[in-house]
């Protein structure tokens, strides 16, 4: 006979019914269905807001801003590693989005479209800055840029990991942020950044290696 | 570090990255700054015509701009001053300015007043002088300008879908610059008593 559980109850029926040790499976399935429903509701709400904004409703656009500003700002902050620049880029990205809403294809995700605009805004900002400094963006310059470009990463970036990401060279940082944190594929990241897929993979490898080294050094120093 | 350590560290790194919040709200509310820049008509304009894949438009634009440059170069070389001087004066066709480039750099930027002035001045001068050109050269010039304008239009549409795309922005700038160069070359070609004072298109700040 099977060994009974510690409470003296045979585990077979529970296992047969698909009940887990901590959480019954049907509860999990229900949760999953509810979250799917929630996602669908959210998508429908967003679609309505986008349509209203496309008709010129600033109120609807403000709601879209409220929904997405955290993620867009997070992306800009991690890509630029500068709070003020990130705020400027976030602001500019939403203004660009408003101006181009009429051309947004509603079949695709509004959030992804917004992210592409934000990435373009960050890259344009970086390019303008490089032009104003008369600097060429070689890999070596890029590696040094983090220290030159504003010095120590912004203090608003809390935590060792965030600080380590902020200290990466821009090229490696951009790829790590998009692929490692925001979950874009290499193909998507390469399209966003205008680089080859191979370069994207190499930059991610470089970023992970640098990050690993810096975090390990940090641990050793503590 | 052994390979095992590396994988272990890599896995821990991925886990740590996955725990980072994707949303990081700005320290201050940016909406007021955004709202101040929202033009009421911008998003409310009629929905854009459905797009073709912009890559095709971009490729077409590149070809058109390159072709335009070649045609202009050959036009300027072949139709030298003597032929222009001998050409009978005919009224300038209105088509030269009929589809003048909108002075916009992408959907959300304005070109510099200097560019707009130069463009206006060169177009007006060409309208006066184009009648002196042989009909075949005039036809080519008009085709050439029309191609450039279509290219700029296509790039503008692509920019609307990919706002801030650096490649498209550069291409659009070079197209505008190219149009100015064509206008300037055509004006020089048609100048009765040699090239008069006209804007130096190579020094116009877009």
Coordinates of C-alpha atoms in Angstrom, one line a residue:
Chain A
X1 CA 0.0 0.0 0.0
X2 CA 1.2 3.4 -0.8
X3 CA 2.6 5.4 2.0
X4 CA 0.1 7.9 3.3
X5 CA 1.0 11.5 3.6
X6 CA 2.2 13.0 6.9
X7 CA -1.4 14.0 7.7
X8 CA -2.4 10.4 7.2
X9 CA -4.2 11.0 4.0
X10 CA -3.4 9.0 0.9
X11 CA -1.9 11.3 -1.8
X12 CA -3.1 9.2 -4.7
X13 CA -6.6 10.8 -5.2
X14 CA -5.1 14.3 -5.0
X15 CA -2.5 13.5 -7.6
X16 CA -5.1 11.9 -9.7
X17 CA -7.3 14.9 -9.6
X18 CA -4.3 17.1 -10.5
X19 CA -4.1 18.8 -7.2
X20 CA -0.6 20.0 -6.3
X21 CA 0.9 20.1 -2.9
X22 CA 0.4 23.8 -2.4
X23 CA -1.9 25.0 -5.0
X24 CA -4.7 23.1 -6.6
X25 CA -4.2 23.0 -10.4
X26 CA -7.7 24.0 -11.2
X27 CA -7.1 27.2 -9.2
X28 CA -4.0 27.9 -11.2
X29 CA -5.9 27.3 -14.4
X30 CA -8.5 29.7 -13.3
X31 CA -5.9 32.3 -12.5
X32 CA -4.4 31.8 -15.9
X33 CA -7.8 32.3 -17.6
X34 CA -8.4 35.4 -15.5
X35 CA -5.1 36.9 -16.4
X36 CA -5.8 36.1 -20.1
X37 CA -9.1 37.8 -19.8
X38 CA -7.4 40.7 -18.1
X39 CA -4.9 41.0 -20.9
X40 CA -7.6 40.9 -23.5
X41 CA -9.5 43.6 -21.7
X42 CA -6.4 45.7 -21.4
X43 CA -5.7 45.2 -25.2
X44 CA -9.3 46.2 -26.1
X45 CA -9.1 49.3 -23.8
X46 CA -5.8 50.3 -25.3
X47 CA -7.1 49.8 -28.8
X48 CA -10.0 52.1 -28.0
X49 CA -7.7 54.7 -26.6
X50 CA -5.4 54.6 -29.7
X51 CA -8.4 55.0 -32.0
X52 CA -9.6 58.0 -29.9
X53 CA -6.2 59.5 -29.9
X54 CA -5.9 59.0 -33.7
X55 CA -9.1 61.1 -34.0
X56 CA -7.4 63.8 -32.1
X57 CA -8.3 63.2 -28.4
X58 CA -5.5 64.4 -26.2
X59 CA -7.4 63.0 -23.2
X60 CA -7.1 59.5 -24.7
X61 CA -3.4 60.1 -25.5
X62 CA -2.8 61.1 -21.9
X63 CA -4.2 57.8 -20.8
X64 CA -1.9 56.1 -23.2
X65 CA 0.9 58.1 -21.8
X66 CA 0.0 57.0 -18.2
X67 CA -0.2 53.4 -19.3
X68 CA 3.2 53.4 -21.0
X69 CA 5.3 56.1 -19.5
X70 CA 6.9 53.8 -16.9
X71 CA 8.1 51.3 -19.5
X72 CA 9.2 53.9 -22.0
X73 CA 11.0 55.8 -19.4
X74 CA 12.6 52.7 -18.0
X75 CA 13.9 51.8 -21.5
X76 CA 15.2 55.3 -22.0
X77 CA 16.8 55.5 -18.6
X78 CA 18.6 52.2 -19.0
X79 CA 19.7 53.0 -22.5
X80 CA 21.0 56.5 -21.7
X81 CA 22.0 55.9 -18.0
X82 CA 21.2 59.6 -17.5
X83 CA 18.0 60.6 -15.7
X84 CA 17.6 64.0 -17.4
X85 CA 18.4 62.7 -20.9
X86 CA 16.0 59.8 -20.3
X87 CA 13.2 62.2 -19.3
X88 CA 13.9 64.3 -22.4
X89 CA 13.9 61.2 -24.6
X90 CA 10.7 59.9 -23.0
X91 CA 9.0 63.3 -23.6
X92 CA 10.2 63.5 -27.2
X93 CA 9.2 59.9 -27.9
X94 CA 5.6 60.6 -26.8
X95 CA 5.5 63.8 -28.9
X96 CA 6.7 61.9 -31.9
X97 CA 4.2 59.1 -31.3
X98 CA 1.3 61.7 -31.2
X99 CA 2.5 63.3 -34.4
X100 CA 2.7 59.9 -36.2
X101 CA -0.4 58.2 -34.7
X102 CA -2.3 58.5 -37.9
X103 CA 0.3 56.1 -39.5
X104 CA 0.4 53.6 -36.7
X105 CA -0.8 50.2 -37.9
X106 CA -3.3 49.0 -35.2
X107 CA -2.6 45.4 -36.1
X108 CA 0.8 45.7 -34.3
X109 CA 1.4 46.4 -30.6
X110 CA 1.2 50.1 -29.6
X111 CA 3.8 49.4 -26.9
X112 CA 6.3 47.9 -29.3
X113 CA 5.7 50.8 -31.8
X114 CA 6.3 53.2 -28.9
X115 CA 9.5 51.4 -27.9
X116 CA 10.8 51.7 -31.4
X117 CA 10.2 55.4 -31.4
X118 CA 11.9 55.7 -28.0
X119 CA 14.9 53.7 -29.2
X120 CA 15.2 56.0 -32.3
X121 CA 14.9 59.0 -30.0
X122 CA 17.7 57.8 -27.8
X123 CA 19.9 57.0 -30.8
X124 CA 19.2 60.4 -32.4
X125 CA 20.0 62.1 -29.1
X126 CA 23.3 60.3 -28.9
X127 CA 24.1 61.1 -32.5
X128 CA 23.3 64.8 -32.1
X129 CA 25.5 64.9 -29.0
X130 CA 28.4 63.1 -30.8
X131 CA 28.0 65.6 -33.7
X132 CA 28.1 68.6 -31.3
X133 CA 31.2 67.2 -29.7
X134 CA 32.7 66.4 -33.1
X135 CA 33.4 62.9 -31.9
X136 CA 33.3 59.7 -34.0
X137 CA 31.7 56.8 -32.3
X138 CA 34.4 54.2 -32.5
X139 CA 34.2 51.1 -30.2
X140 CA 37.0 52.5 -28.1
X141 CA 35.3 55.8 -27.7
X142 CA 32.1 54.0 -26.9
X143 CA 33.9 52.1 -24.2
X144 CA 35.2 55.3 -22.7
X145 CA 32.0 57.2 -23.2
X146 CA 30.3 56.0 -20.1
X147 CA 32.8 57.8 -18.0
X148 CA 33.0 60.9 -20.1
X149 CA 29.3 61.0 -20.8
X150 CA 28.1 62.3 -17.4
X151 CA 30.7 60.4 -15.3
X152 CA 29.3 58.2 -12.7
X153 CA 26.0 56.5 -13.5
X154 CA 23.0 58.4 -12.2
X155 CA 22.3 57.8 -8.6
X156 CA 18.6 57.2 -9.4
X157 CA 19.7 53.8 -10.8
X158 CA 19.4 51.8 -7.6
X159 CA 21.1 48.6 -7.0
X160 CA 24.3 46.9 -8.0
X161 CA 22.9 45.4 -11.1
X162 CA 21.4 48.6 -12.4
X163 CA 24.6 50.4 -11.7
X164 CA 26.6 47.8 -13.5
X165 CA 24.3 48.0 -16.5
X166 CA 24.6 51.8 -16.5
X167 CA 28.4 51.4 -16.5
X168 CA 28.5 49.3 -19.7
X169 CA 29.7 50.8 -23.0
X170 CA 26.6 52.2 -24.8
X171 CA 26.6 49.7 -27.7
X172 CA 26.7 46.7 -25.3
X173 CA 24.3 48.4 -22.9
X174 CA 21.7 49.1 -25.6
X175 CA 21.6 45.5 -26.7
X176 CA 21.5 44.1 -23.1
X177 CA 18.7 46.4 -22.2
X178 CA 16.6 45.6 -25.2
X179 CA 17.3 41.9 -25.3
X180 CA 18.1 41.0 -21.7
X181 CA 15.5 43.2 -19.9
X182 CA 12.8 44.0 -22.4
X183 CA 12.9 40.6 -24.0
X184 CA 13.3 41.5 -27.7
X185 CA 14.8 39.0 -30.0
X186 CA 18.2 39.5 -31.7
X187 CA 16.4 40.2 -35.0
X188 CA 14.1 42.8 -33.4
X189 CA 17.1 44.4 -31.6
X190 CA 19.2 44.5 -34.7
X191 CA 16.4 46.2 -36.6
X192 CA 15.8 48.7 -33.8
X193 CA 19.5 49.6 -33.5
X194 CA 20.3 49.4 -37.2
X195 CA 23.0 46.8 -36.6
X196 CA 23.7 43.3 -37.9
X197 CA 22.3 40.3 -36.0
X198 CA 25.8 39.0 -35.6
X199 CA 26.9 42.4 -34.0
X200 CA 23.9 42.2 -31.8
X201 CA 24.8 38.8 -30.5
X202 CA 28.5 39.8 -30.0
X203 CA 27.4 42.9 -28.1
X204 CA 25.1 40.9 -25.9
X205 CA 27.9 38.4 -25.2
X206 CA 30.3 41.3 -24.4
X207 CA 27.7 43.0 -22.1
X208 CA 27.0 39.8 -20.2
X209 CA 30.7 39.1 -19.8
X210 CA 31.4 42.7 -18.6
X211 CA 28.4 42.6 -16.3
X212 CA 29.5 39.2 -14.8
X213 CA 33.0 40.5 -14.2
X214 CA 31.9 43.8 -12.7
X215 CA 29.3 42.1 -10.4
X216 CA 31.8 39.5 -9.3
X217 CA 34.4 42.3 -8.6
X218 CA 31.7 44.1 -6.7
X219 CA 31.1 41.0 -4.6
X220 CA 34.8 40.5 -3.9
X221 CA 35.2 44.1 -2.8
X222 CA 32.4 43.8 -0.3
Chain B
X1 CA 36.6 30.3 -14.1
X2 CA 35.4 26.9 -15.4
X3 CA 32.8 26.5 -18.1
X4 CA 30.4 25.3 -15.4
X5 CA 31.0 28.4 -13.4
X6 CA 30.4 30.5 -16.4
X7 CA 27.1 28.9 -17.2
X8 CA 26.1 29.1 -13.6
X9 CA 27.0 32.8 -13.5
X10 CA 25.2 33.4 -16.8
X11 CA 22.1 31.7 -15.5
X12 CA 22.2 33.8 -12.3
X13 CA 22.6 36.9 -14.4
X14 CA 19.6 36.1 -16.6
X15 CA 17.6 35.5 -13.5
X16 CA 18.7 38.8 -12.0
X17 CA 17.9 40.6 -15.2
X18 CA 14.5 39.0 -15.3
X19 CA 13.7 40.4 -11.8
X20 CA 14.4 44.0 -12.8
X21 CA 11.2 46.0 -13.1
X22 CA 10.5 46.9 -16.7
X23 CA 8.5 50.0 -15.6
X24 CA 10.6 52.8 -14.1
X25 CA 8.3 55.8 -13.8
X26 CA 10.0 59.2 -14.2
X27 CA 10.7 61.2 -11.1
X28 CA 8.4 64.0 -12.3
X29 CA 5.3 64.0 -14.4
X30 CA 6.3 64.6 -18.0
X31 CA 2.8 65.0 -19.3
X32 CA 2.6 68.8 -19.1
X33 CA 5.8 69.1 -21.2
X34 CA 4.3 66.6 -23.7
X35 CA 0.9 68.3 -23.8
X36 CA 2.5 71.7 -24.6
X37 CA 3.9 70.2 -27.8
X38 CA 0.8 68.5 -29.0
X39 CA -0.6 70.3 -32.0
X40 CA -4.4 69.7 -32.1
X41 CA -4.3 68.8 -35.8
X42 CA -1.4 66.5 -35.8
X43 CA -3.0 63.3 -34.7
X44 CA -6.4 64.3 -35.9
X45 CA -5.5 64.6 -39.5
X46 CA -7.1 62.1 -41.8
X47 CA -5.6 58.7 -41.6
X48 CA -2.6 58.2 -43.7
X49 CA -2.9 56.2 -46.9
X50 CA -2.0 52.6 -46.2
X51 CA 1.7 52.2 -46.6
X52 CA 3.7 49.9 -48.6
X53 CA 6.7 48.3 -46.8
X54 CA 9.0 51.2 -46.3
X55 CA 12.0 49.3 -47.3
X56 CA 10.7 49.2 -50.8
X57 CA 10.0 52.9 -50.7
X58 CA 13.4 53.6 -49.3
X59 CA 15.1 51.4 -52.0
X60 CA 13.1 53.2 -54.7
X61 CA 14.0 56.6 -53.2
X62 CA 17.7 55.7 -53.2
X63 CA 17.5 54.6 -56.8
X64 CA 15.6 57.7 -57.8
X65 CA 18.0 60.1 -56.1
X66 CA 21.0 58.3 -57.6
X67 CA 19.4 58.3 -61.1
X68 CA 18.5 61.9 -60.7
X69 CA 22.1 62.9 -60.0
X70 CA 23.3 61.1 -63.0
X71 CA 20.7 62.6 -65.3
X72 CA 21.5 66.1 -64.0
X73 CA 25.2 65.6 -64.5
X74 CA 24.8 64.5 -68.1
X75 CA 22.3 67.3 -68.7
X76 CA 24.7 69.9 -67.5
X77 CA 27.6 68.5 -69.5
X78 CA 25.7 68.1 -72.8
X79 CA 23.6 71.3 -72.8
X80 CA 26.4 73.7 -72.5
X81 CA 26.1 77.5 -72.8
X82 CA 26.1 77.9 -76.6
X83 CA 23.0 75.8 -77.1
X84 CA 21.2 77.5 -74.3
X85 CA 22.1 80.9 -75.7
X86 CA 20.7 79.9 -79.1
X87 CA 17.5 78.4 -77.8
X88 CA 14.4 80.5 -78.5
X89 CA 12.7 82.1 -75.6
X90 CA 9.4 80.3 -74.8
X91 CA 7.1 80.9 -71.9
X92 CA 8.1 79.0 -68.8
X93 CA 5.8 76.0 -68.0
X94 CA 4.0 76.3 -64.8
X95 CA 4.9 72.7 -63.9
X96 CA 8.3 73.5 -62.5
X97 CA 6.8 74.8 -59.3
X98 CA 3.5 72.9 -59.4
X99 CA 4.7 70.2 -57.1
X100 CA 7.4 72.0 -55.1
X101 CA 8.8 70.1 -52.2
X102 CA 7.0 70.8 -49.0
X103 CA 9.5 72.5 -46.7
X104 CA 9.3 69.8 -44.1
X105 CA 11.9 67.5 -42.8
X106 CA 9.9 64.5 -41.9
X107 CA 6.5 64.8 -40.5
X108 CA 7.6 66.7 -37.4
X109 CA 10.4 69.0 -38.2
X110 CA 10.6 72.2 -40.2
X111 CA 13.4 73.0 -42.6
X112 CA 15.5 76.1 -41.9
X113 CA 14.2 79.4 -43.3
X114 CA 17.5 79.7 -45.2
X115 CA 16.7 76.5 -47.1
X116 CA 13.1 77.6 -47.7
X117 CA 14.3 81.0 -49.1
X118 CA 17.0 79.4 -51.3
X119 CA 14.5 76.9 -52.6
X120 CA 11.9 79.6 -53.3
X121 CA 14.5 81.9 -55.0
X122 CA 16.0 79.1 -57.2
X123 CA 12.6 77.9 -58.2
X124 CA 11.5 81.4 -59.2
X125 CA 14.6 82.0 -61.1
X126 CA 14.3 78.7 -62.9
X127 CA 10.7 79.5 -63.8
X128 CA 11.9 82.6 -65.5
X129 CA 14.7 81.0 -67.4
X130 CA 13.5 77.5 -68.2
X131 CA 12.0 78.7 -71.5
X132 CA 15.5 79.2 -72.8
X133 CA 16.3 75.5 -72.5
X134 CA 15.8 73.1 -75.4
X135 CA 12.6 71.2 -75.1
X136 CA 14.3 67.8 -74.6
X137 CA 16.6 69.2 -71.8
X138 CA 13.6 70.9 -70.2
X139 CA 11.7 67.7 -70.2
X140 CA 14.5 65.8 -68.6
X141 CA 14.9 68.5 -66.0
X142 CA 11.3 68.4 -65.1
X143 CA 11.3 64.6 -64.9
X144 CA 14.4 64.9 -62.7
X145 CA 12.8 67.3 -60.3
X146 CA 9.6 65.3 -60.2
X147 CA 11.6 62.2 -59.3
X148 CA 13.3 63.9 -56.5
X149 CA 10.0 65.2 -55.1
X150 CA 8.5 61.7 -55.3
X151 CA 11.6 60.4 -53.5
X152 CA 11.3 63.0 -50.8
X153 CA 7.6 62.2 -50.4
X154 CA 8.3 58.5 -50.1
X155 CA 11.1 59.1 -47.5
X156 CA 8.8 61.4 -45.6
X157 CA 6.1 58.7 -45.5
X158 CA 8.7 56.1 -44.3
X159 CA 9.9 58.6 -41.6
X160 CA 6.4 58.8 -40.4
X161 CA 6.4 55.1 -39.7
X162 CA 9.9 55.1 -38.3
X163 CA 10.2 58.5 -36.7
X164 CA 13.7 59.5 -36.0
X165 CA 15.3 56.7 -38.1
X166 CA 18.8 58.1 -38.7
X167 CA 19.2 56.5 -42.2
X168 CA 15.9 57.9 -43.4
X169 CA 16.7 61.3 -42.0
X170 CA 20.1 61.4 -43.7
X171 CA 18.5 60.2 -47.0
X172 CA 15.8 62.9 -46.8
X173 CA 18.4 65.6 -46.1
X174 CA 20.5 64.5 -49.1
X175 CA 17.4 64.5 -51.3
X176 CA 16.6 68.0 -50.3
X177 CA 20.2 69.0 -50.9
X178 CA 20.1 67.2 -54.2
X179 CA 17.0 69.1 -55.3
X180 CA 18.7 72.4 -54.5
X181 CA 21.8 71.3 -56.4
X182 CA 19.6 70.4 -59.5
X183 CA 17.8 73.8 -59.3
X184 CA 21.1 75.6 -59.0
X185 CA 22.7 73.7 -61.9
X186 CA 19.7 74.3 -64.1
X187 CA 19.7 78.0 -63.2
X188 CA 23.4 78.2 -64.1
X189 CA 22.7 76.4 -67.4
X190 CA 20.0 78.8 -68.4
X191 CA 21.5 82.0 -67.3
X192 CA 21.6 84.3 -70.4
X193 CA 24.6 86.3 -69.5
X194 CA 26.5 83.7 -67.5
X195 CA 25.5 82.6 -64.1
X196 CA 24.3 85.5 -62.0
X197 CA 24.2 85.7 -58.2
X198 CA 22.3 82.8 -56.8
X199 CA 22.2 80.9 -53.5
X200 CA 25.1 78.5 -53.1
X201 CA 23.2 75.2 -52.6
X202 CA 26.2 73.4 -51.1
X203 CA 26.3 75.8 -48.2
X204 CA 22.6 75.9 -47.3
X205 CA 21.9 74.7 -43.8
X206 CA 18.9 72.3 -43.9

